[in-house]
Amino acid sequence: MIEPYKEYGLKFLSETVEQSALIAELINNTKYTIGKCMSDVNKIESGEKRSLEWKSFLFIAVVLFPILSVAFVGGYGFIVWALQVFFFGPPGAHGM
């Protein structure tokens, strides 16, 4: 076994080595490891995925877009109104 720590004059306690071995054994024997967990996160059954896509589409089409369109049109109207009140005055011929 290669022991590079001896080259630098370091010493390891036997307890530390035993603890490292126990930790390595626990990691290898667990059913969840980092690779497995990360690959399982994105797995969704096709039925669930289809249902989620429909719910997302309906939310966007029925709730989000109407609210955003009213907000944008209302915001534009407010800006035009504020400009007419404070800077430009009402539309039409002035002084005729």
Short mmCIF file of N, CA, C and O in Angstrom, two decimals:
data_model
loop_
_atom_site.label_atom_id
_atom_site.label_comp_id
_atom_site.label_asym_id
_atom_site.label_seq_id
_atom_site.Cartn_x
_atom_site.Cartn_y
_atom_site.Cartn_z
N MET A 1 0.83 -1.18 0.00
CA MET A 1 0.00 0.00 0.00
C MET A 1 0.88 1.24 0.00
O MET A 1 1.85 1.35 0.72
N ILE A 2 0.49 2.21 -0.83
CA ILE A 2 1.25 3.46 -0.92
C ILE A 2 0.82 4.36 0.23
O ILE A 2 -0.36 4.55 0.49
N GLU A 3 1.81 4.92 0.92
CA GLU A 3 1.52 5.79 2.05
C GLU A 3 2.26 7.11 1.86
O GLU A 3 3.34 7.32 2.43
N PRO A 4 1.67 8.03 1.06
CA PRO A 4 2.40 9.28 0.77
C PRO A 4 2.52 10.20 1.97
O PRO A 4 3.40 11.05 2.00
N TYR A 5 1.69 10.01 2.99
CA TYR A 5 1.77 10.89 4.16
C TYR A 5 3.08 10.72 4.89
O TYR A 5 3.54 11.63 5.58
N LYS A 6 3.70 9.53 4.77
CA LYS A 6 4.97 9.30 5.46
C LYS A 6 6.08 10.15 4.85
O LYS A 6 7.03 10.52 5.52
N GLU A 7 5.95 10.46 3.58
CA GLU A 7 6.95 11.28 2.90
C GLU A 7 7.03 12.67 3.54
O GLU A 7 8.09 13.28 3.58
N TYR A 8 5.91 13.17 4.04
CA TYR A 8 5.88 14.49 4.66
C TYR A 8 6.00 14.44 6.18
O TYR A 8 5.85 15.44 6.85
N GLY A 9 6.22 13.26 6.72
CA GLY A 9 6.40 13.11 8.14
C GLY A 9 5.10 13.11 8.92
O GLY A 9 5.09 13.37 10.12
N LEU A 10 3.98 12.86 8.27
CA LEU A 10 2.69 12.83 8.95
C LEU A 10 2.42 11.45 9.49
O LEU A 10 2.88 10.44 8.95
N LYS A 11 1.64 11.39 10.55
CA LYS A 11 1.27 10.11 11.12
C LYS A 11 -0.24 10.06 11.26
O LYS A 11 -0.88 11.06 11.58
N PHE A 12 -0.80 8.91 11.02
CA PHE A 12 -2.24 8.70 11.20
C PHE A 12 -2.46 7.75 12.36
O PHE A 12 -1.74 6.76 12.52
N LEU A 13 -3.45 8.08 13.15
CA LEU A 13 -3.80 7.18 14.22
C LEU A 13 -4.55 6.00 13.64
O LEU A 13 -5.24 6.09 12.62
N SER A 14 -4.43 4.86 14.29
CA SER A 14 -5.13 3.68 13.79
C SER A 14 -6.64 3.89 13.86
O SER A 14 -7.38 3.35 13.04
N GLU A 15 -7.12 4.71 14.82
CA GLU A 15 -8.55 4.98 14.92
C GLU A 15 -9.05 5.71 13.67
O GLU A 15 -10.13 5.44 13.16
N THR A 16 -8.27 6.66 13.19
CA THR A 16 -8.66 7.41 12.00
C THR A 16 -8.77 6.50 10.79
O THR A 16 -9.71 6.60 10.01
N VAL A 17 -7.82 5.60 10.66
CA VAL A 17 -7.86 4.66 9.55
C VAL A 17 -9.07 3.74 9.66
O VAL A 17 -9.77 3.48 8.68
N GLU A 18 -9.35 3.27 10.89
CA GLU A 18 -10.51 2.40 11.09
C GLU A 18 -11.81 3.16 10.80
O GLU A 18 -12.72 2.62 10.18
N GLN A 19 -11.89 4.42 11.24
CA GLN A 19 -13.08 5.21 10.96
C GLN A 19 -13.25 5.43 9.47
O GLN A 19 -14.35 5.37 8.94
N SER A 20 -12.16 5.68 8.77
CA SER A 20 -12.24 5.86 7.32
C SER A 20 -12.73 4.60 6.64
O SER A 20 -13.53 4.64 5.71
N ALA A 21 -12.27 3.45 7.13
CA ALA A 21 -12.72 2.19 6.56
C ALA A 21 -14.20 1.98 6.82
O ALA A 21 -14.94 1.51 5.94
N LEU A 22 -14.66 2.32 8.02
CA LEU A 22 -16.08 2.18 8.33
C LEU A 22 -16.93 3.10 7.47
O LEU A 22 -17.99 2.71 6.96
N ILE A 23 -16.47 4.31 7.28
CA ILE A 23 -17.22 5.26 6.45
C ILE A 23 -17.27 4.76 5.01
O ILE A 23 -18.32 4.80 4.36
N ALA A 24 -16.15 4.28 4.50
CA ALA A 24 -16.13 3.76 3.13
C ALA A 24 -17.06 2.57 2.99
O ALA A 24 -17.77 2.43 1.98
N GLU A 25 -17.11 1.71 3.99
CA GLU A 25 -17.99 0.56 3.96
C GLU A 25 -19.45 1.00 3.98
O GLU A 25 -20.29 0.47 3.26
N LEU A 26 -19.77 1.99 4.82
CA LEU A 26 -21.14 2.51 4.87
C LEU A 26 -21.56 3.11 3.53
O LEU A 26 -22.67 2.90 3.06
N ILE A 27 -20.65 3.86 2.92
CA ILE A 27 -20.97 4.48 1.63
C ILE A 27 -21.22 3.42 0.57
O ILE A 27 -22.16 3.52 -0.22
N ASN A 28 -20.41 2.38 0.56
CA ASN A 28 -20.56 1.33 -0.46
C ASN A 28 -21.79 0.47 -0.22
O ASN A 28 -22.36 -0.09 -1.15
N ASN A 29 -22.23 0.33 1.02
CA ASN A 29 -23.35 -0.55 1.33
C ASN A 29 -24.71 0.15 1.34
O ASN A 29 -25.73 -0.51 1.44
N THR A 30 -24.73 1.48 1.26
CA THR A 30 -26.03 2.16 1.25
C THR A 30 -26.70 1.98 -0.09
O THR A 30 -26.05 1.84 -1.12
N LYS A 31 -28.02 1.99 -0.08
CA LYS A 31 -28.72 1.79 -1.35
C LYS A 31 -28.81 3.09 -2.13
O LYS A 31 -29.09 3.09 -3.30
N TYR A 32 -28.57 4.22 -1.45
CA TYR A 32 -28.61 5.51 -2.14
C TYR A 32 -27.20 6.07 -2.19
O TYR A 32 -26.62 6.38 -1.17
N THR A 33 -26.69 6.21 -3.37
CA THR A 33 -25.42 6.89 -3.54
C THR A 33 -25.67 8.13 -4.37
O THR A 33 -26.75 8.31 -4.94
N ILE A 34 -24.70 8.99 -4.46
CA ILE A 34 -24.89 10.26 -5.14
C ILE A 34 -25.29 10.04 -6.60
O ILE A 34 -26.22 10.65 -7.10
N GLY A 35 -24.64 9.15 -7.30
CA GLY A 35 -24.96 8.91 -8.70
C GLY A 35 -26.38 8.40 -8.90
O GLY A 35 -27.10 8.84 -9.76
N LYS A 36 -26.79 7.48 -8.06
CA LYS A 36 -28.13 6.92 -8.20
C LYS A 36 -29.18 7.97 -7.86
O LYS A 36 -30.18 8.09 -8.54
N CYS A 37 -28.97 8.73 -6.81
CA CYS A 37 -29.96 9.73 -6.41
C CYS A 37 -30.13 10.79 -7.49
O CYS A 37 -31.23 11.18 -7.80
N MET A 38 -29.05 11.26 -8.03
CA MET A 38 -29.14 12.33 -9.02
C MET A 38 -29.80 11.85 -10.30
O MET A 38 -30.50 12.59 -10.96
N SER A 39 -29.59 10.59 -10.67
CA SER A 39 -30.22 10.11 -11.89
C SER A 39 -31.69 9.80 -11.67
O SER A 39 -32.49 9.87 -12.60
N ASP A 40 -32.07 9.47 -10.44
CA ASP A 40 -33.47 9.17 -10.16
C ASP A 40 -34.32 10.41 -9.99
O ASP A 40 -35.54 10.35 -10.06
N VAL A 41 -33.71 11.55 -9.76
CA VAL A 41 -34.46 12.77 -9.51
C VAL A 41 -35.31 13.15 -10.71
O VAL A 41 -36.45 13.56 -10.57
N ASN A 42 -34.77 13.03 -11.90
CA ASN A 42 -35.47 13.48 -13.09
C ASN A 42 -36.37 12.43 -13.72
O ASN A 42 -36.96 12.67 -14.76
N LYS A 43 -36.47 11.26 -13.13
CA LYS A 43 -37.31 10.21 -13.70
C LYS A 43 -38.76 10.42 -13.28
O LYS A 43 -39.09 10.37 -12.11
N ILE A 44 -39.60 10.73 -14.26
CA ILE A 44 -41.03 10.89 -14.04
C ILE A 44 -41.74 9.97 -15.00
O ILE A 44 -41.37 9.87 -16.17
N GLU A 45 -42.74 9.28 -14.52
CA GLU A 45 -43.48 8.39 -15.39
C GLU A 45 -44.17 9.19 -16.47
O GLU A 45 -44.52 10.35 -16.28
N SER A 46 -44.41 8.57 -17.62
CA SER A 46 -44.97 9.30 -18.75
C SER A 46 -46.35 9.86 -18.44
O SER A 46 -46.70 10.95 -18.88
N GLY A 47 -47.16 9.11 -17.69
CA GLY A 47 -48.48 9.61 -17.32
C GLY A 47 -48.40 10.84 -16.44
O GLY A 47 -49.15 11.81 -16.63
N GLU A 48 -47.48 10.82 -15.48
CA GLU A 48 -47.30 11.98 -14.60
C GLU A 48 -46.78 13.17 -15.39
O GLU A 48 -47.21 14.30 -15.17
N LYS A 49 -45.86 12.90 -16.32
CA LYS A 49 -45.29 13.97 -17.12
C LYS A 49 -46.35 14.61 -17.99
O LYS A 49 -46.44 15.84 -18.08
N ARG A 50 -47.18 13.80 -18.63
CA ARG A 50 -48.23 14.32 -19.49
C ARG A 50 -49.21 15.16 -18.68
O ARG A 50 -49.63 16.23 -19.08
N SER A 51 -49.58 14.66 -17.50
CA SER A 51 -50.50 15.39 -16.63
C SER A 51 -49.90 16.73 -16.20
O SER A 51 -50.57 17.76 -16.20
N LEU A 52 -48.62 16.71 -15.84
CA LEU A 52 -47.95 17.93 -15.42
C LEU A 52 -47.86 18.94 -16.56
O LEU A 52 -48.06 20.14 -16.36
N GLU A 53 -47.60 18.46 -17.77
CA GLU A 53 -47.53 19.35 -18.93
C GLU A 53 -48.88 19.99 -19.20
O GLU A 53 -48.96 21.18 -19.51
N TRP A 54 -49.97 19.23 -19.11
CA TRP A 54 -51.31 19.78 -19.34
C TRP A 54 -51.66 20.80 -18.27
O TRP A 54 -52.23 21.87 -18.56
N LYS A 55 -51.35 20.50 -17.03
CA LYS A 55 -51.64 21.45 -15.95
C LYS A 55 -50.85 22.75 -16.14
O LYS A 55 -51.37 23.85 -15.94
N SER A 56 -49.60 22.62 -16.54
CA SER A 56 -48.77 23.80 -16.79
C SER A 56 -49.33 24.62 -17.94
O SER A 56 -49.42 25.85 -17.85
N PHE A 57 -49.71 23.96 -19.02
CA PHE A 57 -50.27 24.65 -20.18
C PHE A 57 -51.55 25.39 -19.81
O PHE A 57 -51.74 26.56 -20.16
N LEU A 58 -52.44 24.71 -19.09
CA LEU A 58 -53.71 25.34 -18.72
C LEU A 58 -53.48 26.52 -17.77
O LEU A 58 -54.14 27.56 -17.90
N PHE A 59 -52.55 26.40 -16.86
CA PHE A 59 -52.25 27.51 -15.97
C PHE A 59 -51.74 28.71 -16.76
O PHE A 59 -52.19 29.85 -16.54
N ILE A 60 -50.84 28.46 -17.70
CA ILE A 60 -50.29 29.56 -18.49
C ILE A 60 -51.37 30.19 -19.38
O ILE A 60 -51.50 31.41 -19.45
N ALA A 61 -52.16 29.34 -20.05
CA ALA A 61 -53.15 29.85 -21.01
C ALA A 61 -54.35 30.50 -20.32
O ALA A 61 -54.88 31.49 -20.82
N VAL A 62 -54.80 29.96 -19.20
CA VAL A 62 -56.03 30.44 -18.58
C VAL A 62 -55.77 31.49 -17.50
O VAL A 62 -56.58 32.39 -17.30
N VAL A 63 -54.64 31.40 -16.80
CA VAL A 63 -54.41 32.30 -15.67
C VAL A 63 -53.32 33.33 -15.97
O VAL A 63 -53.55 34.54 -15.87
N LEU A 64 -52.14 32.86 -16.34
CA LEU A 64 -50.99 33.75 -16.43
C LEU A 64 -51.09 34.75 -17.57
O LEU A 64 -50.92 35.96 -17.37
N PHE A 65 -51.37 34.30 -18.81
CA PHE A 65 -51.43 35.22 -19.95
C PHE A 65 -52.53 36.26 -19.81
O PHE A 65 -52.29 37.43 -20.10
N PRO A 66 -53.75 35.91 -19.39
CA PRO A 66 -54.75 36.96 -19.20
C PRO A 66 -54.35 38.01 -18.16
O PRO A 66 -54.55 39.21 -18.37
N ILE A 67 -53.77 37.58 -17.07
CA ILE A 67 -53.34 38.53 -16.04
C ILE A 67 -52.24 39.44 -16.58
O ILE A 67 -52.27 40.66 -16.39
N LEU A 68 -51.26 38.85 -17.28
CA LEU A 68 -50.17 39.66 -17.84
C LEU A 68 -50.67 40.63 -18.90
O LEU A 68 -50.22 41.78 -18.97
N SER A 69 -51.62 40.19 -19.76
CA SER A 69 -52.12 41.08 -20.80
C SER A 69 -52.88 42.26 -20.19
O SER A 69 -52.72 43.40 -20.62
N VAL A 70 -53.71 42.01 -19.19
CA VAL A 70 -54.43 43.11 -18.52
C VAL A 70 -53.43 44.05 -17.84
O VAL A 70 -53.58 45.28 -17.90
N ALA A 71 -52.41 43.50 -17.23
CA ALA A 71 -51.41 44.33 -16.56
C ALA A 71 -50.65 45.20 -17.56
O ALA A 71 -50.44 46.39 -17.31
N PHE A 72 -50.27 44.64 -18.71
CA PHE A 72 -49.54 45.43 -19.71
C PHE A 72 -50.41 46.50 -20.33
O PHE A 72 -49.98 47.65 -20.49
N VAL A 73 -51.63 46.17 -20.71
CA VAL A 73 -52.53 47.15 -21.31
C VAL A 73 -52.86 48.24 -20.29
O VAL A 73 -52.88 49.42 -20.61
N GLY A 74 -53.13 47.83 -19.05
CA GLY A 74 -53.41 48.82 -18.01
C GLY A 74 -52.21 49.71 -17.73
O GLY A 74 -52.35 50.92 -17.53
N GLY A 75 -51.03 49.13 -17.71
CA GLY A 75 -49.81 49.92 -17.50
C GLY A 75 -49.57 50.90 -18.62
O GLY A 75 -49.22 52.07 -18.38
N TYR A 76 -49.80 50.48 -19.85
CA TYR A 76 -49.65 51.38 -21.00
C TYR A 76 -50.67 52.52 -20.91
O TYR A 76 -50.34 53.69 -21.14
N GLY A 77 -51.92 52.18 -20.59
CA GLY A 77 -52.95 53.22 -20.44
C GLY A 77 -52.60 54.21 -19.34
O GLY A 77 -52.81 55.42 -19.50
N PHE A 78 -52.08 53.72 -18.24
CA PHE A 78 -51.69 54.61 -17.14
C PHE A 78 -50.58 55.55 -17.58
O PHE A 78 -50.60 56.75 -17.26
N ILE A 79 -49.60 55.04 -18.30
CA ILE A 79 -48.49 55.88 -18.78
C ILE A 79 -49.00 56.96 -19.72
O ILE A 79 -48.63 58.13 -19.62
N VAL A 80 -49.86 56.59 -20.66
CA VAL A 80 -50.43 57.58 -21.59
C VAL A 80 -51.22 58.63 -20.81
O VAL A 80 -51.10 59.83 -21.06
N TRP A 81 -52.04 58.18 -19.88
CA TRP A 81 -52.84 59.12 -19.08
C TRP A 81 -51.94 60.08 -18.30
O TRP A 81 -52.16 61.30 -18.27
N ALA A 82 -50.89 59.55 -17.65
CA ALA A 82 -49.99 60.38 -16.86
C ALA A 82 -49.27 61.39 -17.76
O ALA A 82 -49.11 62.56 -17.38
N LEU A 83 -48.85 60.97 -18.94
CA LEU A 83 -48.17 61.90 -19.85
C LEU A 83 -49.12 63.00 -20.30
O LEU A 83 -48.72 64.17 -20.42
N GLN A 84 -50.38 62.66 -20.56
CA GLN A 84 -51.34 63.68 -20.98
C GLN A 84 -51.65 64.65 -19.84
O GLN A 84 -51.82 65.85 -20.06
N VAL A 85 -51.73 64.15 -18.63
CA VAL A 85 -52.05 65.02 -17.49
C VAL A 85 -50.89 65.96 -17.19
O VAL A 85 -51.10 67.16 -16.96
N PHE A 86 -49.67 65.46 -17.18
CA PHE A 86 -48.55 66.25 -16.70
C PHE A 86 -47.74 66.94 -17.80
O PHE A 86 -47.09 67.95 -17.52
N PHE A 87 -47.74 66.43 -19.04
CA PHE A 87 -46.83 66.99 -20.04
C PHE A 87 -47.54 67.48 -21.31
O PHE A 87 -47.32 68.58 -21.76
N PHE A 88 -48.33 66.63 -21.95
CA PHE A 88 -48.79 66.92 -23.30
C PHE A 88 -50.20 67.49 -23.38
O PHE A 88 -50.56 68.09 -24.38
N GLY A 89 -51.01 67.28 -22.43
CA GLY A 89 -52.40 67.72 -22.49
C GLY A 89 -53.25 66.77 -23.27
O GLY A 89 -52.77 65.75 -23.82
N PRO A 90 -54.54 67.02 -23.39
CA PRO A 90 -55.43 66.10 -24.09
C PRO A 90 -55.15 66.08 -25.59
O PRO A 90 -54.65 67.05 -26.14
N PRO A 91 -55.49 64.99 -26.24
CA PRO A 91 -55.26 64.93 -27.69
C PRO A 91 -56.24 65.85 -28.42
O PRO A 91 -57.31 66.19 -27.91
N GLY A 92 -55.90 66.22 -29.61
CA GLY A 92 -56.78 67.08 -30.43
C GLY A 92 -56.05 68.35 -30.83
O GLY A 92 -54.87 68.58 -30.55
N ALA A 93 -56.79 69.22 -31.53
CA ALA A 93 -56.22 70.48 -32.01
C ALA A 93 -56.18 71.48 -30.86
O ALA A 93 -57.19 71.71 -30.20
N HIS A 94 -55.05 72.08 -30.66
CA HIS A 94 -54.88 73.05 -29.58
C HIS A 94 -54.81 74.45 -30.16
O HIS A 94 -54.06 74.72 -31.07
N GLY A 95 -55.61 75.36 -29.64
CA GLY A 95 -55.53 76.77 -30.04
C GLY A 95 -56.19 77.11 -31.35
O GLY A 95 -55.91 78.10 -31.96
N MET A 96 -57.09 76.30 -31.88
CA MET A 96 -57.75 76.65 -33.13
C MET A 96 -59.04 77.31 -32.88
O MET A 96 -59.80 77.27 -32.08
#
